[in-house]
Amino acid sequence: MSKSLSLLLFSMKEISNQRIYQTLLAILIIIPWLLLIPTSLFMMDLGKVFMDMLFTFLHLWLLIYIFFLAAPLLARDIEMGTCNMFLTLPMSRAEYLWGRYAGVVATILPILLAYLISAVLAFEFAERTWPGYVLSGSGVQFTYGVLLILLPYLALTAVLFFIASTATGLSETTVFLFSVWLLCWSIPPVLGAMQEQNVAAKNPPWIESILQFINQLLPDISSSQISLHLAHHIPLENMAVIAYCIEHLAYSSLIMIVAVLLFQRRDLG
Amino acid sequence: MKSHSISGYIALSLLLLVSIHWARSNSHINQSPPPHHITWTENQMYWHKALAGAVPAIAADLAVLNIFNIYAQSQKEDISNRSLWWPQLYTEIRRGQAMDPYFRDIYRLTEGLLAFEAGKMEQAVEILAMSEQRLNSSDPLLAASFIAFQELKDSNLAISLAKRASAKPDATNLAIGFSSSLIQKKNGCKLALDFLKSRLDGMPPKYHKGIFLRIERLKKKDECKGLI
């Protein structure tokens, strides 16, 4: 356990010392304030528009983090044999993978916190500047949304570890991860459309079955209804939120267990 | 020799900067009106939803920005050519409504631009009525009722919409008064004028033109002349 904790701290230090991480941190402090400029173009639902933009940026920078910071770190470890340095400590392969995963996830928290604080302060400013157009308590709704939207990305990070545990290098990891993300992004809305009667009537049922099957295998990153409801201050059902949290945490754990099993059987020579 | 090469690079860089500046200022291509046959289909909505993925609300925001752009482009045309832009205006409004049906700006632009500017009254009433399922506000339904009564001359539809508007939790005296007047068949010019003036609130001044035109038209009506 202490070895995994040491690796967690080491991973945090390793990622946070990179210039791209520090640049991302600085940009995310400024971004909420810059987004107030396009927000002012709208007419009535200014608070909603501001929150939409903030949620979109959240998705964007979480993807940047996973693709440009987490994926190269892991691929480098395995491709260049850096992981052998840890594994000879001695540290089991399971401890190594869990430690790295915890480190990658924990390093999101400082930038997430900086983004949240800056956004909440920008909401306070917007509420005072456009009273009536930005509902009070928007900062709280946004914080709630951020915490919920983060969960699917923990699952996507677990998918990264699953891919990297068998992939030969960075290119392979990135291509497979991108494909998974693309499917995760587009399949849920397509499935939603296929529930409509007029669409269902036009398509053979086996197409929907195949899409449903693929969707069950992938992490569900479609948090569209969460962001849509919170941006309009429409309360979320408690049971649905609990189920959503359990789904993502269980999915992340399951994929990490499979990744560990695959990594333990891998020839690192 | 070294100083020569540095000054050469500086001169070349300056030349390139001047070319970039010239090219940028001369490469503006005037946007031509979109094809007139653009129509909104349900399939488009599914494509847009698939592309928007986890962020459909931002797609609705972008649709609103497109609506502003379409309106600005249409205003550069002669009055006779402006109608070329209206099918695209309708498509963007439908896209915005499909992506985020809770978005009040979409309904306000439907009323202000699609109805009063483009004159697409039936389509505007259809979109405004869609707000009933999603919004607690009586505002879009009231606007739909007014358009149905004043422009489409469909009293039954107007009464039905006004009743639904009055049932909303935020129904104002205006909404309740309007619906009761409709039910009692008290068509009043002053009522219509008050209603139109109330629609100017919350709408940016550059989009007031369509509403002002309706007010002027109302004032010119024979039956309204003595009352206003």
Coordinates of N, CA, C and O in Angstrom, one line a residue, chain B residues 87-174:
Chain B
P87 N -35.4 30.4 -44.8 CA -35.4 29.0 -44.5 C -34.3 28.6 -43.6 O -34.4 27.7 -42.7
Q88 N -33.1 29.2 -43.8 CA -32.0 28.9 -42.9 C -32.2 29.4 -41.5 O -31.8 28.7 -40.5
L89 N -32.9 30.5 -41.4 CA -33.2 31.0 -40.0 C -34.1 30.0 -39.3 O -33.9 29.7 -38.1
Y90 N -35.1 29.5 -40.0 CA -36.0 28.5 -39.4 C -35.2 27.3 -39.0 O -35.4 26.7 -37.9
T91 N -34.3 26.8 -39.9 CA -33.5 25.6 -39.6 C -32.7 25.8 -38.4 O -32.7 24.9 -37.5
E92 N -32.1 26.9 -38.2 CA -31.2 27.2 -37.0 C -32.1 27.2 -35.8 O -31.7 26.7 -34.7
I93 N -33.3 27.8 -35.9 CA -34.1 27.9 -34.7 C -34.6 26.5 -34.3 O -34.6 26.1 -33.1
R94 N -34.9 25.7 -35.3 CA -35.4 24.3 -35.0 C -34.2 23.5 -34.4 O -34.4 22.7 -33.4
R95 N -33.0 23.7 -34.9 CA -31.8 23.0 -34.4 C -31.6 23.4 -32.9 O -31.4 22.6 -32.0
G96 N -31.6 24.7 -32.6 CA -31.4 25.2 -31.3 C -32.5 24.6 -30.3 O -32.2 24.2 -29.2
Q97 N -33.8 24.6 -30.8 CA -34.8 24.1 -29.9 C -34.7 22.6 -29.7 O -34.9 22.1 -28.6
A98 N -34.2 21.9 -30.7 CA -34.1 20.4 -30.6 C -32.9 20.1 -29.6 O -33.0 19.2 -28.8
M99 N -31.8 20.9 -29.7 CA -30.7 20.7 -28.9 C -30.9 21.0 -27.4 O -30.4 20.4 -26.5
D100 N -31.6 22.2 -27.2 CA -31.8 22.6 -25.8 C -33.3 23.2 -25.7 O -33.5 24.4 -25.9
P101 N -34.2 22.3 -25.5 CA -35.6 22.8 -25.5 C -36.0 23.7 -24.3 O -37.1 24.3 -24.3
Y102 N -35.1 23.9 -23.4 CA -35.3 24.8 -22.2 C -34.8 26.2 -22.5 O -35.0 27.1 -21.6
F103 N -34.2 26.4 -23.6 CA -33.4 27.7 -23.8 C -34.4 28.8 -24.2 O -35.0 28.8 -25.3
R104 N -34.5 29.8 -23.3 CA -35.5 30.8 -23.6 C -35.2 31.8 -24.7 O -36.0 32.3 -25.4
D105 N -33.8 31.9 -25.0 CA -33.4 32.8 -26.1 C -34.0 32.3 -27.4 O -34.3 33.1 -28.3
I106 N -34.0 31.0 -27.6 CA -34.6 30.4 -28.8 C -36.0 30.9 -29.1 O -36.4 31.3 -30.2
Y107 N -36.8 30.8 -28.0 CA -38.2 31.1 -28.1 C -38.4 32.6 -28.4 O -39.3 33.1 -29.2
R108 N -37.5 33.4 -27.7 CA -37.6 34.9 -27.9 C -37.2 35.2 -29.4 O -37.9 36.1 -30.0
L109 N -36.2 34.6 -29.9 CA -35.9 34.8 -31.3 C -36.9 34.3 -32.3 O -37.1 34.9 -33.4
T110 N -37.5 33.2 -31.9 CA -38.6 32.7 -32.8 C -39.7 33.7 -33.0 O -40.2 34.0 -34.1
E111 N -40.0 34.3 -31.8 CA -41.1 35.4 -31.9 C -40.6 36.6 -32.6 O -41.2 37.1 -33.5
G112 N -39.4 37.1 -32.2 CA -38.9 38.4 -32.7 C -38.5 38.4 -34.1 O -38.7 39.3 -34.9
L113 N -37.9 37.3 -34.5 CA -37.3 37.2 -35.9 C -38.1 36.4 -36.8 O -38.5 36.8 -37.9
L114 N -38.4 35.1 -36.4 CA -39.1 34.2 -37.3 C -40.6 34.7 -37.6 O -41.0 34.7 -38.7
A115 N -41.2 35.2 -36.5 CA -42.6 35.7 -36.7 C -42.7 37.1 -37.2 O -43.1 37.3 -38.4
F116 N -42.1 38.0 -36.5 CA -42.3 39.4 -36.8 C -41.4 39.9 -37.9 O -41.7 40.9 -38.5
E117 N -40.3 39.3 -38.1 CA -39.4 39.8 -39.1 C -39.5 39.0 -40.4 O -39.7 39.5 -41.5
A118 N -39.5 37.6 -40.3 CA -39.6 36.8 -41.5 C -41.0 36.5 -41.9 O -41.3 36.1 -43.0
G119 N -42.0 36.8 -40.9 CA -43.4 36.6 -41.3 C -43.8 35.1 -41.4 O -44.8 34.8 -41.9
K120 N -43.0 34.2 -40.8 CA -43.3 32.8 -40.8 C -44.2 32.5 -39.5 O -43.7 31.9 -38.6
M121 N -45.4 32.9 -39.6 CA -46.3 32.9 -38.4 C -46.6 31.5 -38.0 O -46.5 31.1 -36.8
E122 N -47.0 30.6 -38.9 CA -47.4 29.3 -38.5 C -46.3 28.5 -37.9 O -46.4 27.8 -36.9
Q123 N -45.1 28.6 -38.6 CA -43.9 27.9 -38.0 C -43.5 28.4 -36.6 O -43.2 27.7 -35.8
A124 N -43.7 29.8 -36.5 CA -43.3 30.4 -35.2 C -44.3 29.9 -34.1 O -43.8 29.5 -33.0
V125 N -45.6 29.8 -34.4 CA -46.5 29.3 -33.4 C -46.2 27.9 -33.0 O -46.2 27.5 -31.9
E126 N -45.9 27.1 -34.0 CA -45.5 25.7 -33.8 C -44.3 25.5 -32.8 O -44.4 24.8 -31.9
I127 N -43.3 26.3 -33.1 CA -42.1 26.3 -32.2 C -42.4 26.8 -30.8 O -42.0 26.2 -29.8
L128 N -43.1 27.9 -30.7 CA -43.4 28.5 -29.4 C -44.3 27.6 -28.6 O -44.1 27.5 -27.4
A129 N -45.2 26.9 -29.3 CA -46.0 25.9 -28.5 C -45.2 24.8 -27.9 O -45.7 24.2 -27.0
M130 N -44.1 24.5 -28.5 CA -43.2 23.4 -28.0 C -42.7 23.7 -26.6 O -42.2 22.8 -25.9
S131 N -42.7 25.0 -26.2 CA -42.2 25.3 -24.9 C -43.0 24.8 -23.8 O -42.5 24.7 -22.7
E132 N -44.3 24.5 -24.1 CA -45.2 24.1 -23.0 C -44.7 22.9 -22.2 O -44.8 22.9 -21.0
Q133 N -44.1 21.9 -22.9 CA -43.6 20.7 -22.2 C -42.4 21.0 -21.3 O -42.1 20.2 -20.4
R134 N -41.6 22.0 -21.7 CA -40.3 22.2 -21.0 C -40.2 23.4 -20.1 O -39.4 23.3 -19.1
L135 N -40.9 24.5 -20.4 CA -40.7 25.7 -19.6 C -41.9 25.9 -18.6 O -43.0 25.5 -19.0
N136 N -41.6 26.5 -17.5 CA -42.6 26.9 -16.6 C -43.2 28.3 -16.9 O -44.1 28.8 -16.3
S137 N -42.5 28.9 -17.9 CA -42.9 30.3 -18.3 C -44.1 30.3 -19.2 O -44.2 29.5 -20.1
S138 N -45.0 31.3 -19.0 CA -46.1 31.5 -19.8 C -45.8 32.3 -21.1 O -46.6 32.4 -22.0
D139 N -44.6 32.9 -21.1 CA -44.2 33.9 -22.1 C -44.3 33.4 -23.5 O -45.0 34.0 -24.3
P140 N -43.6 32.2 -23.9 CA -43.7 31.8 -25.3 C -45.1 31.4 -25.7 O -45.5 31.7 -26.9
L141 N -45.9 30.8 -24.8 CA -47.3 30.4 -25.2 C -48.2 31.6 -25.4 O -49.0 31.6 -26.3
L142 N -47.9 32.6 -24.6 CA -48.7 33.9 -24.7 C -48.4 34.5 -26.1 O -49.3 35.0 -26.8
A143 N -47.1 34.5 -26.4 CA -46.7 35.1 -27.7 C -47.3 34.3 -28.9 O -47.8 34.9 -29.9
A144 N -47.3 33.0 -28.7 CA -47.9 32.1 -29.8 C -49.4 32.4 -29.9 O -50.0 32.5 -31.0
S145 N -50.1 32.6 -28.7 CA -51.5 32.9 -28.7 C -51.8 34.2 -29.5 O -52.7 34.3 -30.3
F146 N -50.9 35.2 -29.1 CA -51.1 36.5 -29.8 C -50.9 36.4 -31.3 O -51.7 37.0 -32.1
I147 N -49.9 35.7 -31.7 CA -49.7 35.6 -33.2 C -50.8 34.8 -33.8 O -51.3 35.2 -34.9
A148 N -51.3 33.8 -33.2 CA -52.4 33.0 -33.7 C -53.7 33.9 -33.9 O -54.4 33.8 -34.9
F149 N -53.9 34.7 -32.9 CA -55.1 35.6 -32.9 C -54.9 36.7 -33.9 O -55.8 36.9 -34.8
Q150 N -53.8 37.4 -33.8 CA -53.6 38.7 -34.5 C -53.2 38.4 -36.0 O -53.7 39.2 -36.9
E151 N -52.4 37.5 -36.2 CA -51.8 37.3 -37.6 C -52.5 36.1 -38.3 O -52.7 36.2 -39.5
L152 N -52.7 35.0 -37.6 CA -53.3 33.8 -38.3 C -54.8 33.9 -38.3 O -55.4 33.1 -39.0
K153 N -55.3 34.7 -37.5 CA -56.8 34.9 -37.3 C -57.5 33.5 -37.0 O -58.5 33.2 -37.4
D154 N -56.8 32.8 -36.1 CA -57.3 31.5 -35.7 C -57.7 31.6 -34.2 O -56.8 31.3 -33.3
S155 N -58.9 32.0 -34.0 CA -59.3 32.3 -32.6 C -59.3 31.0 -31.7 O -58.9 31.1 -30.6
N156 N -59.7 29.9 -32.3 CA -59.7 28.7 -31.5 C -58.3 28.3 -31.0 O -58.1 28.0 -29.8
L157 N -57.3 28.4 -31.9 CA -55.9 28.1 -31.5 C -55.5 29.1 -30.5 O -54.8 28.8 -29.5
A158 N -55.8 30.4 -30.8 CA -55.3 31.4 -29.9 C -55.9 31.2 -28.5 O -55.2 31.4 -27.5
I159 N -57.2 30.9 -28.4 CA -57.8 30.7 -27.1 C -57.2 29.5 -26.4 O -56.8 29.6 -25.2
S160 N -56.9 28.4 -27.1 CA -56.3 27.2 -26.5 C -54.9 27.6 -26.0 O -54.6 27.2 -24.8
L161 N -54.1 28.3 -26.8 CA -52.8 28.7 -26.3 C -52.8 29.6 -25.1 O -52.0 29.5 -24.2
A162 N -53.7 30.6 -25.2 CA -53.8 31.5 -24.1 C -54.2 30.8 -22.8 O -53.7 31.2 -21.7
K163 N -55.2 29.9 -22.9 CA -55.6 29.1 -21.7 C -54.4 28.4 -21.1 O -54.2 28.3 -19.9
R164 N -53.6 27.8 -22.0 CA -52.4 27.0 -21.5 C -51.4 28.0 -20.9 O -50.7 27.6 -19.9
A165 N -51.3 29.2 -21.5 CA -50.3 30.2 -20.9 C -50.8 30.6 -19.5 O -49.9 30.7 -18.6
S166 N -52.1 30.8 -19.4 CA -52.6 31.2 -18.0 C -52.4 30.2 -17.0 O -52.4 30.5 -15.8
A167 N -52.3 28.9 -17.4 CA -52.2 27.8 -16.4 C -50.7 27.7 -15.9 O -50.5 27.0 -14.9
K168 N -49.8 28.4 -16.5 CA -48.4 28.3 -16.1 C -48.2 29.0 -14.8 O -48.9 30.0 -14.5
P169 N -47.2 28.6 -14.0 CA -47.1 29.2 -12.6 C -46.7 30.6 -12.6 O -47.1 31.4 -11.7
D170 N -46.1 31.1 -13.7 CA -45.6 32.5 -13.7 C -46.6 33.4 -14.4 O -46.3 34.6 -14.7
A171 N -47.8 32.9 -14.7 CA -48.7 33.7 -15.6 C -49.0 35.1 -14.9 O -49.4 35.2 -13.8
T172 N -48.8 36.1 -15.7 CA -48.9 37.5 -15.2 C -50.4 38.0 -15.5 O -51.1 37.3 -16.2
N173 N -50.7 39.2 -15.0 CA -52.0 39.7 -15.2 C -52.2 39.9 -16.7 O -53.3 39.8 -17.2
L174 N -51.1 40.2 -17.5 CA -51.2 40.4 -18.9 C -51.7 39.1 -19.6 O -52.6 39.1 -20.4

